[in-house]
Coordinates of C-alpha atoms and ligand atoms in Angstrom, one line a residue:
X9 CA 17.1 -11.7 -19.5
X10 CA 14.7 -9.0 -18.5
X11 CA 15.8 -6.2 -16.1
X12 CA 12.2 -5.6 -15.0
X13 CA 8.7 -7.1 -15.3
X14 CA 7.3 -3.6 -15.8
X15 CA 8.8 -0.2 -16.4
X16 CA 6.6 2.9 -15.9
X17 CA 7.6 5.9 -18.0
X18 CA 6.8 9.1 -16.0
X19 CA 6.7 10.0 -12.3
X20 CA 3.7 12.2 -12.3
X21 CA 0.5 11.2 -10.5
X22 CA -0.5 8.7 -13.2
X23 CA 2.8 6.9 -13.1
X24 CA 3.2 7.1 -9.3
X25 CA -0.4 5.9 -8.7
X26 CA 0.2 3.0 -11.1
X27 CA 3.5 2.2 -9.4
X28 CA 1.8 2.2 -6.0
X29 CA -1.0 -0.1 -7.0
X30 CA 1.4 -2.4 -8.8
X31 CA 3.5 -2.6 -5.6
X32 CA 0.7 -4.6 -4.0
X33 CA 1.9 -7.5 -6.2
X34 CA 5.0 -9.6 -6.4
X35 CA 6.6 -7.7 -9.3
X36 CA 10.0 -6.2 -10.3
X37 CA 9.0 -2.7 -11.3
X38 CA 10.7 0.6 -12.0
X39 CA 9.6 4.2 -12.7
X40 CA 11.7 6.0 -15.2
X41 CA 11.6 9.8 -15.0
X42 CA 13.5 12.3 -17.1
X43 CA 13.5 15.0 -14.4
X44 CA 15.4 14.9 -11.1
X45 CA 12.4 14.1 -9.0
X46 CA 8.8 13.0 -9.1
X47 CA 6.0 15.6 -9.6
X48 CA 8.0 17.7 -12.1
X49 CA 5.4 17.7 -15.0
X50 CA 1.7 18.7 -15.2
X51 CA 1.1 17.2 -11.7
X52 CA 3.0 20.1 -10.1
X53 CA 1.1 22.9 -11.8
X54 CA -2.7 22.6 -11.9
X55 CA -5.8 23.7 -10.0
X56 CA -5.5 20.9 -7.4
X57 CA -9.3 20.4 -7.4
X58 CA -10.8 17.0 -6.7
X59 CA -13.6 17.3 -9.2
X60 CA -17.0 15.9 -8.3
X61 CA -17.5 14.3 -11.8
X62 CA -20.2 16.2 -13.7
X63 CA -18.0 17.6 -16.4
X64 CA -16.9 14.5 -18.4
X65 CA -19.2 13.0 -21.0
X66 CA -21.7 10.3 -19.8
X67 CA -20.3 6.8 -20.3
X68 CA -16.7 8.0 -20.9
X69 CA -13.7 6.5 -19.1
X70 CA -12.9 10.0 -17.9
X71 CA -16.3 10.2 -16.1
X72 CA -16.0 6.8 -14.6
X73 CA -12.4 7.3 -13.3
X74 CA -13.2 10.8 -12.1
X75 CA -16.1 9.7 -9.9
X76 CA -14.2 6.7 -8.6
X77 CA -11.1 8.8 -7.9
X78 CA -13.1 11.3 -6.1
X79 CA -14.6 8.5 -3.9
X80 CA -11.2 7.1 -3.2
X81 CA -9.4 10.3 -2.3
X82 CA -10.5 10.7 1.3
X83 CA -9.4 7.3 2.4
X84 CA -6.2 7.6 0.4
X85 CA -5.3 10.9 2.1
X86 CA -5.7 9.2 5.5
X87 CA -3.6 6.2 4.4
X88 CA -0.8 8.2 2.8
X89 CA -1.0 11.3 5.0
X90 CA -1.5 14.1 2.5
X91 CA -3.7 17.2 2.9
X92 CA -7.2 16.9 1.3
X93 CA -10.4 18.7 2.1
X94 CA -14.0 18.4 0.8
X95 CA -14.7 22.1 0.5
X96 CA -17.4 21.7 -2.2
X97 CA -17.7 23.6 -5.5
X98 CA -20.1 26.0 -7.2
X99 CA -20.6 26.4 -10.9
X100 CA -21.9 30.0 -11.4
X101 CA -24.6 30.8 -13.8
X102 CA -25.0 34.5 -14.4
X103 CA -27.8 34.6 -16.9
X104 CA -31.2 33.0 -17.0
X105 CA -30.7 32.0 -20.6
X106 CA -27.7 29.9 -19.6
X107 CA -29.8 27.7 -17.2
X108 CA -30.1 24.9 -19.7
X109 CA -26.3 24.5 -19.7
X110 CA -26.3 24.4 -15.9
X111 CA -29.1 21.8 -16.0
X112 CA -27.1 19.8 -18.5
X113 CA -24.2 19.7 -16.0
X114 CA -26.6 18.6 -13.2
X115 CA -28.2 15.9 -15.4
X116 CA -24.8 14.6 -16.5
X117 CA -23.5 14.5 -12.9
X118 CA -26.5 12.4 -11.9
X119 CA -25.9 10.0 -14.8
X120 CA -22.2 9.8 -13.9
X121 CA -23.0 8.9 -10.3
X122 CA -22.2 12.2 -8.6
X123 CA -24.0 12.3 -5.2
X124 CA -25.7 15.3 -3.5
X125 CA -25.7 17.7 -6.5
X126 CA -28.1 20.6 -6.1
X127 CA -29.0 23.7 -8.1
X128 CA -29.1 26.8 -5.8
X129 CA -30.9 30.0 -6.5
X130 CA -29.3 33.5 -6.1
X131 CA -30.1 33.9 -2.5
X132 CA -28.8 30.5 -1.5
X133 CA -25.6 31.1 -3.4
X134 CA -25.0 34.5 -1.8
X135 CA -25.7 33.1 1.6
X136 CA -23.2 30.4 1.0
X137 CA -20.5 32.6 -0.6
X138 CA -21.0 36.4 0.1
X139 CA -18.3 37.4 -2.4
X140 CA -20.0 35.9 -5.4
X141 CA -21.0 38.6 -8.0
X142 CA -24.4 40.2 -7.4
X143 CA -25.2 39.2 -11.0
X144 CA -25.4 35.5 -10.1
X145 CA -28.6 33.9 -11.2
X146 CA -28.1 30.3 -9.9
X147 CA -25.3 27.8 -9.3
X148 CA -24.7 24.1 -9.3
X149 CA -23.5 23.0 -5.9
X150 CA -21.3 19.8 -5.6
X151 CA -20.5 19.1 -1.9
X152 CA -18.3 16.1 -2.9
X153 CA -15.7 18.3 -4.7
X154 CA -12.5 18.9 -2.8
X155 CA -9.0 20.5 -2.8
X156 CA -5.8 18.6 -2.4
X157 CA -2.0 19.2 -2.2
X158 CA -0.9 17.9 -5.6
X159 CA 2.7 17.7 -4.6
X160 CA 2.0 15.7 -1.5
X161 CA -0.4 13.4 -3.3
X162 CA 2.2 12.7 -6.0
X163 CA 5.1 12.3 -3.6
X164 CA 3.1 10.2 -1.2
X165 CA 2.1 7.7 -3.9
X166 CA 5.7 7.5 -5.1
X167 CA 7.2 7.1 -1.6
X168 CA 4.8 4.4 -0.8
X169 CA 5.5 2.5 -4.1
X170 CA 9.2 2.8 -3.3
X171 CA 8.9 1.5 0.2
X172 CA 6.9 -1.4 -1.3
X173 CA 9.8 -2.3 -3.7
X174 CA 9.4 -0.1 -6.8
X175 CA 12.7 1.4 -8.0
X176 CA 12.9 4.9 -9.3
X177 CA 15.4 6.1 -11.9
X178 CA 15.7 9.9 -12.1
X179 CA 17.4 12.1 -14.8
X180 CA 16.7 9.2 -17.1
X181 CA 15.0 10.0 -20.4
X182 CA 13.5 7.3 -22.7
X183 CA 14.8 8.1 -26.1
X184 CA 13.5 5.1 -28.1
X185 CA 11.7 1.8 -27.6
X186 CA 12.2 -1.4 -29.6
X187 CA 10.1 -4.6 -29.6
X188 CA 12.0 -7.7 -28.5
X189 CA 10.9 -11.3 -27.9
X190 CA 8.4 -11.2 -25.0
X191 CA 8.9 -7.5 -24.2
X192 CA 10.6 -4.3 -25.0
X193 CA 14.0 -2.7 -25.0
X194 CA 14.1 0.9 -23.7
X195 CA 16.9 3.1 -24.9
X196 CA 17.6 5.9 -22.4
X197 CA 20.3 8.6 -21.9
X198 CA 21.6 6.4 -19.1
X199 CA 21.6 3.0 -20.7
X200 CA 19.4 0.3 -22.1
X201 CA 16.8 -1.7 -20.1
X202 CA 14.7 -4.8 -21.0
X203 CA 11.3 -5.2 -19.7
X204 CA 8.3 -7.4 -20.2
X205 CA 5.7 -4.6 -19.9
X206 CA 5.7 -0.8 -20.3
X207 CA 3.3 1.7 -18.8
X208 CA 3.3 4.9 -20.8
X209 CA 2.5 7.7 -18.3
X210 CA 4.6 10.3 -19.9
X211 CA 2.1 13.2 -19.7
X212 CA 2.3 15.6 -22.6
X213 CA 4.9 13.3 -24.2
X214 CA 2.7 10.2 -24.0
X215 CA 1.9 10.5 -27.8
X216 CA 5.7 10.5 -28.6
X217 CA 6.2 7.4 -26.5
X218 CA 3.1 5.6 -27.8
X219 CA 4.0 6.4 -31.4
X220 CA 7.4 4.6 -30.9
X221 CA 5.6 1.3 -30.7
X222 CA 2.1 1.5 -32.3
X223 CA 1.1 2.1 -35.9
X224 CA -2.2 3.6 -34.6
X225 CA -1.0 7.1 -33.9
X226 CA -2.2 9.4 -31.1
X227 CA -1.7 13.1 -30.9
X228 CA -1.5 15.2 -27.8
X229 CA -1.6 19.0 -27.7
X230 CA 0.0 20.9 -24.9
X231 CA -2.7 23.3 -23.6
X232 CA -1.3 25.9 -21.3
X233 CA -3.2 27.1 -18.3
X234 CA -1.9 30.3 -16.5
X235 CA -2.5 31.0 -12.9
X236 CA -2.1 33.7 -10.3
X237 CA -1.5 32.6 -6.7
X238 CA -2.6 35.0 -4.0
X239 CA -1.2 35.4 -0.5
X240 CA -2.8 33.6 2.5
X241 CA -4.4 36.9 3.6
X242 CA -6.7 36.5 0.6
X243 CA -7.3 32.8 1.2
X244 CA -10.7 33.3 2.9
X245 CA -12.2 35.3 0.0
X246 CA -14.2 32.3 -1.0
X247 CA -14.5 29.0 0.9
X248 CA -15.7 26.8 -2.0
X249 CA -14.2 26.3 -5.5
X250 CA -16.0 28.7 -7.8
X251 CA -16.2 27.7 -11.4
X252 CA -17.6 29.5 -14.4
X253 CA -20.0 27.6 -16.7
X254 CA -17.7 25.6 -19.0
X255 CA -17.1 26.7 -22.6
X256 CA -15.4 25.3 -25.7
X257 CA -12.0 25.1 -24.0
X258 CA -13.1 23.4 -20.8
X259 CA -14.0 24.5 -17.3
X260 CA -13.0 28.2 -17.6
X261 CA -11.4 30.4 -15.0
X262 CA -12.0 29.3 -11.4
X263 CA -11.3 30.9 -8.0
X264 CA -10.5 28.6 -5.2
X265 CA -8.9 28.5 -1.8
X266 CA -5.9 26.1 -1.8
X267 CA -5.5 23.4 0.7
X268 CA -2.8 25.5 2.4
X269 CA -5.0 28.6 2.7
X270 CA -3.9 30.7 -0.4
X271 CA -6.3 31.8 -3.1
X272 CA -5.8 30.5 -6.6
X273 CA -7.1 32.2 -9.8
X274 CA -6.9 30.5 -13.2
X275 CA -6.4 28.8 -15.5
X276 CA -6.4 30.1 -19.1
X277 CA -6.4 27.6 -22.0
X278 CA -3.9 28.3 -24.7
X279 CA -2.6 25.7 -27.2
X280 CA 1.2 25.8 -27.5
X281 CA 3.7 24.0 -29.7
X282 CA 6.4 23.7 -27.1
X283 CA 5.8 20.8 -24.7
X284 CA 8.0 22.5 -22.1
X285 CA 6.4 25.9 -22.7
X286 CA 5.3 26.8 -19.2
X287 CA 6.1 30.6 -19.4
X288 CA 3.2 32.8 -18.4
X289 CA 2.3 35.9 -20.5
X290 CA 0.9 39.3 -19.6
X291 CA -2.1 38.8 -22.0
X292 CA -2.9 35.4 -20.4
X293 CA -2.8 36.8 -16.9
X294 CA -4.8 39.9 -17.8
X295 CA -7.4 37.6 -19.4
X296 CA -7.8 35.4 -16.4
X297 CA -8.1 38.3 -14.0
X298 CA -10.8 39.8 -16.1
X299 CA -12.7 36.5 -16.4
X300 CA -12.4 35.6 -12.7
X301 CA -13.8 39.0 -11.7
X302 CA -17.0 38.2 -13.6
X303 CA -18.1 35.6 -11.0
X304 CA -16.3 36.7 -7.8
X305 CA -16.3 40.3 -6.8
X306 CA -13.5 42.4 -5.2
X307 CA -10.8 39.9 -5.9
X308 CA -7.8 41.2 -4.0
X309 CA -5.4 40.9 -7.0
X310 CA -2.9 43.2 -5.2
X311 CA -2.2 40.1 -3.1
X312 CA -0.7 38.1 -6.0
X313 CA 2.6 36.5 -4.8
X314 CA 3.4 34.5 -7.9
X315 CA 2.1 33.4 -11.3
X316 CA 2.8 30.0 -13.0
X317 CA 1.4 27.8 -15.7
X318 CA 0.8 24.1 -16.4
X319 CA 0.3 22.1 -19.6
X320 CA -2.7 19.9 -20.1
X321 CA -2.0 16.8 -22.2
X322 CA -5.0 17.3 -24.5
X323 CA -5.7 14.3 -26.6
X324 CA -7.6 14.9 -29.8
X325 CA -10.7 13.0 -28.7
X326 CA -10.6 14.5 -25.2
X327 CA -10.6 11.1 -23.5
X328 CA -8.3 9.1 -21.2
X329 CA -6.5 6.4 -23.2
X330 CA -5.8 3.5 -20.8
X331 CA -5.1 0.1 -22.1
X332 CA -2.9 -2.0 -24.4
X333 CA -1.8 -0.1 -27.4
X334 CA -2.9 -1.5 -30.8
X335 CA -0.3 -3.9 -32.2
X336 CA 2.0 -3.5 -29.1
X337 CA 1.3 -6.3 -26.7
X338 CA 2.4 -5.5 -23.1
X339 CA 2.6 -1.8 -23.9
X340 CA 0.0 -0.1 -21.7
X341 CA -1.0 3.5 -22.4
X342 CA -1.9 5.9 -19.7
X343 CA -2.2 8.8 -22.1
X344 CA -4.4 11.9 -22.6
X345 CA -4.5 12.3 -18.8
X346 CA -5.7 15.9 -18.8
X347 CA -8.2 17.3 -16.2
X348 CA -9.6 15.5 -14.2
X349 CA -6.4 13.4 -14.1
X350 CA -5.4 14.5 -10.6
X351 CA -8.7 13.5 -9.2
X352 CA -8.8 10.3 -11.2
X353 CA -5.2 9.1 -10.4
X354 CA -6.1 6.6 -7.6
X355 CA -8.6 5.0 -10.0
X356 CA -6.1 5.2 -12.9
X357 CA -3.6 3.4 -10.8
X358 CA -6.1 0.7 -10.0
X359 CA -7.0 0.2 -13.6
X360 CA -3.4 0.1 -14.8
X361 CA -2.4 -2.4 -12.1
X362 CA -5.3 -4.6 -13.0
X363 CA -4.4 -4.7 -16.7
X364 CA -0.7 -5.3 -16.0
X365 CA -1.2 -7.9 -13.2
X366 CA -3.6 -9.9 -15.5
X367 CA -1.1 -9.6 -18.4
X368 CA 1.8 -10.9 -16.3
X369 CA -0.2 -13.2 -14.1
X370 CA 1.0 -11.4 -10.9
X371 CA 0.2 -12.6 -7.4
X372 CA -0.6 -10.2 -4.5
X373 CA 2.0 -9.9 -1.8
X374 CA 1.2 -10.4 1.9
X375 CA 3.6 -7.8 3.2
X376 CA 2.3 -4.7 1.3
X377 CA 2.6 -1.6 3.5
X378 CA -0.5 0.5 2.8
X379 CA 0.3 3.5 5.0
X380 CA 2.9 6.2 5.0
X381 CA 3.6 9.3 7.2
X382 CA 4.3 12.6 5.6
X383 CA 6.9 15.2 6.7
X384 CA 6.0 16.1 10.3
X385 CA 4.8 19.6 10.6
X386 CA 5.5 20.7 14.2
X387 CA 2.8 23.4 14.1
X388 CA 0.2 20.6 14.1
X389 CA 1.5 19.4 17.6
X390 CA 0.4 20.8 21.0
X391 CA 2.8 23.3 22.6
X392 CA 3.9 20.6 25.0
X393 CA 4.6 18.0 22.3
X394 CA 6.5 20.6 20.3
X395 CA 8.7 21.4 23.2
X396 CA 9.5 17.7 23.7
X397 CA 10.3 17.4 20.0
X398 CA 12.6 20.5 20.0
X399 CA 14.4 19.2 23.0
X400 CA 15.0 15.8 21.4
X401 CA 15.7 17.3 17.9
X402 CA 16.8 20.9 18.2
X403 CA 16.6 21.3 14.4
X404 CA 12.8 21.6 14.8
X405 CA 13.4 24.8 16.7
X406 CA 15.4 26.4 13.9
X407 CA 13.0 28.2 11.5
X408 CA 14.4 28.3 8.0
X409 CA 11.4 29.6 5.9
X410 CA 9.9 32.5 7.9
X411 CA 6.8 32.9 5.6
X412 CA 5.6 29.3 5.9
X413 CA 7.4 28.7 9.3
X414 CA 9.3 25.7 8.0
X415 CA 12.0 24.3 10.4
X416 CA 15.3 22.8 9.7
X417 CA 13.9 19.5 11.1
X418 CA 11.3 19.3 8.4
X419 CA 13.9 20.0 5.7
X420 CA 16.2 17.3 7.1
X421 CA 13.2 14.9 7.0
X422 CA 12.4 15.9 3.4
X423 CA 16.0 15.1 2.4
X424 CA 16.5 11.8 4.2
X425 CA 13.1 10.1 3.6
X426 CA 12.6 7.6 0.7
X427 CA 13.0 9.4 -2.6
X428 CA 14.2 12.4 -0.7
X429 CA 14.6 15.9 -2.0
X430 CA 17.8 16.8 -3.9
X431 CA 17.0 20.4 -5.1
X432 CA 15.4 23.6 -3.8
X433 CA 12.1 22.7 -5.5
X434 CA 12.3 19.2 -4.1
X435 CA 12.5 20.6 -0.6
X436 CA 9.8 23.2 -1.4
X437 CA 7.3 20.6 -2.7
X438 CA 7.9 18.4 0.4
X439 CA 7.9 21.1 3.1
X440 CA 6.5 24.4 1.6
X441 CA 9.8 26.1 2.3
X442 CA 9.9 28.9 -0.3
X443 CA 6.2 28.9 -1.1
X444 CA 5.2 31.9 1.0
X445 CA 4.9 35.6 0.4
X446 CA 8.7 36.2 -0.2
X447 CA 8.8 33.3 -2.7
X448 CA 12.1 31.9 -1.3
X449 CA 13.9 35.2 -1.3
X450 CA 14.9 34.7 2.3
X451 CA 15.2 31.0 2.8
X452 CA 16.9 29.8 -0.5
X453 CA 20.5 30.2 0.7
X454 CA 19.8 28.6 4.0
X455 CA 18.0 25.6 2.4
X456 CA 20.9 25.4 -0.1
X457 CA 23.4 25.2 2.8
X458 CA 21.4 22.3 4.4
X459 CA 21.1 20.5 1.1
X460 CA 24.9 20.9 0.5
X461 CA 25.8 19.7 4.0
X462 CA 23.3 16.7 4.1
X463 CA 23.9 15.5 0.5
X464 CA 27.6 16.1 0.6
X465 CA 27.4 18.4 -2.4
X466 CA 29.1 21.7 -3.3
X467 CA 26.9 24.8 -3.3
X468 CA 27.9 25.1 -7.0
X469 CA 26.0 21.9 -7.6
X470 CA 22.8 22.7 -5.9
X471 CA 20.0 23.3 -8.4
X472 CA 16.6 24.9 -8.3
X473 CA 15.1 21.9 -10.1
X474 CA 17.8 19.6 -11.5
X475 CA 19.6 19.9 -14.9
X476 CA 21.3 23.2 -15.5
X477 CA 19.2 25.2 -13.1
X478 CA 22.2 26.0 -10.9
X479 CA 21.9 28.9 -8.6
X480 CA 25.5 29.7 -7.7
X481 CA 27.7 30.3 -10.8
X482 CA 31.2 31.6 -11.3
X483 CA 34.7 30.2 -11.3
X484 CA 36.0 30.8 -7.8
X485 CA 34.8 27.6 -6.2
X486 CA 37.2 28.0 -3.2
X487 CA 35.1 30.8 -1.8
X488 CA 32.3 28.4 -0.9
Ligands
LIG520 C1 -3.9 24.0 -16.1 C2 -4.3 22.7 -15.5 C3 -5.3 22.5 -14.5 C4 -5.6 21.3 -14.1 N1 -6.5 21.2 -13.0 C5 -6.8 20.0 -12.5 C6 -7.7 19.8 -11.4 O1 -8.0 20.8 -10.8 N2 -8.1 18.6 -11.1 C7 -7.7 17.5 -11.7 O2 -8.2 16.4 -11.4 N3 -6.8 17.6 -12.7 C8 -6.4 18.8 -13.1 N4 -5.5 18.9 -14.2 C9 -5.0 17.7 -14.8 C10 -3.9 17.0 -14.0 O3 -3.0 17.9 -13.5 C11 -3.2 16.0 -14.9 O4 -4.2 15.1 -15.4 C12 -2.2 15.1 -14.2 O5 -1.3 15.9 -13.4 C13 -1.4 14.3 -15.2 O6 -0.5 13.5 -14.6 P1 0.5 12.6 -15.4 O7 1.2 11.7 -14.5 O8 -0.3 12.0 -16.6 O9 1.5 13.6 -16.2 P2 2.7 14.4 -15.6 O10 2.6 14.9 -14.2 O11 3.1 15.4 -16.7 O12 3.9 13.3 -15.6 C14 4.5 12.8 -16.7 C15 5.9 12.6 -16.4 O13 6.6 11.9 -17.5 C16 7.9 12.4 -17.6 N5 8.4 12.1 -19.0 C17 7.9 12.5 -20.1 N6 8.6 12.0 -21.2 C18 9.5 11.2 -20.6 C19 10.6 10.4 -21.2 N7 10.8 10.3 -22.5 N8 11.4 9.7 -20.3 C20 11.2 9.7 -19.0 N9 10.2 10.5 -18.4 C21 9.4 11.2 -19.2 C22 7.7 13.9 -17.4 O14 9.0 14.4 -17.0 C23 6.7 13.9 -16.3 O15 7.3 14.0 -15.0 C24 -5.0 20.1 -14.6 C25 -4.0 20.3 -15.6 C26 -3.6 21.5 -16.0 C27 -2.5 21.7 -16.9

């Protein structure tokens, strides 16, 4: 009668981590995602910081999962082969009178279980990071903070879940949910499915999905954060993640190297009505440039290569909601997953899988595959090994993206691996083709040709990111 034991709504990091942890069990599970790929929501546009865990309130679920997620990330990055680095973070205090706020963060971190926290004086800060403003008074140093590639994290979790038996349905939007005997009926734009359990990991839409089944309403505000991404030539401006002292709207504007060597400045915090409203504004970008300059001097803002924004799923009580929804047995919320959701996702997955496995009485499987290899980057090989690879597979000798030096071989791998890329952004998130200084100006047509050839599609059907985001338009299809 049931199509699945569990259906997970949302293929962001929360849904993918839940899917991966559930795939340790004998279970018929499926992820439903309205977009054409995983990592298309908030998980693709954030600061990519693996937070140490001193921000969230003592005793909150957010604090617990943040610290646990931080502790799990290093081993997970080895198992699933995604880039992660513990670069450490500094919270900058500019005025002596703000020292009590810095001390509060330190004390909270200690209570939350964050290890190795230290308050540094001005000289220690400047020795560690010479480009911090001369106005610095002190800073909170958290060596356990890190930076991660959010795309690779999300994709790795999903791929590994898929290899372990979890199905993925893309371009499939949940439109309504009805309670049935022993489970739920999901009405989607691509048909109706019956499942015993649901995991609601729908990001900014998690309130909408929750309110389909529970009388106890929740409300999520989309809180936009704008960013500027700077060229790799600016990536060494700071080596640690530099935070401002948090204010009413959260952690404030940060400056950080990215895991791939760029410099990231942002985010703002602007509440918006539109849950798809990821447009940046001039005012937002001006504001973040001004604020970032207060803590870090001589920011090379002429090196900006792109701007973007992401939407935080801000729940009214600013807490993760993970557990069975009131009056909706077998419906497990994974809602209000705003920052530090990326950091916490391994722990969120563990918690969701624990709840669902107990609910359904699931047994662990013996043949769970815990590891996965990412797309091979030939530049990580020795010259000799690269030569052998190119001889065996000449596509690894054909550079497609000149800025990021991505080869045809990597793009072929991205397309043909489990849950492979079907769009330009899908290739970009798996290989970095198009992420460099020219922002895909040069490589787009070449990547499109490979996608068309390998997926047996017309150039007219290749999209930037699914849906109507077609790149080639017109009527004369015979010319291509
Ligand atoms: C500006 C900003 C900065 C941040 N910085 C950090 C940071 O540095 N460190 C950190 O730890 N966290 C950070 N976060 C938070 C982190 O990015 C999120 O907590 C995390 O990505 C949320 O993942 P998710 O899976 O819950 O949501 P999402 O990634 O949004 O995934 C939800 C998915 O559900 C799908 N969906 C929605 N409705 C439906 C439907 N009806 N049917 C089918 N599918 C549906 C969506 O398409 C989407 O793909 C930041 C967030 C923002 C916005």
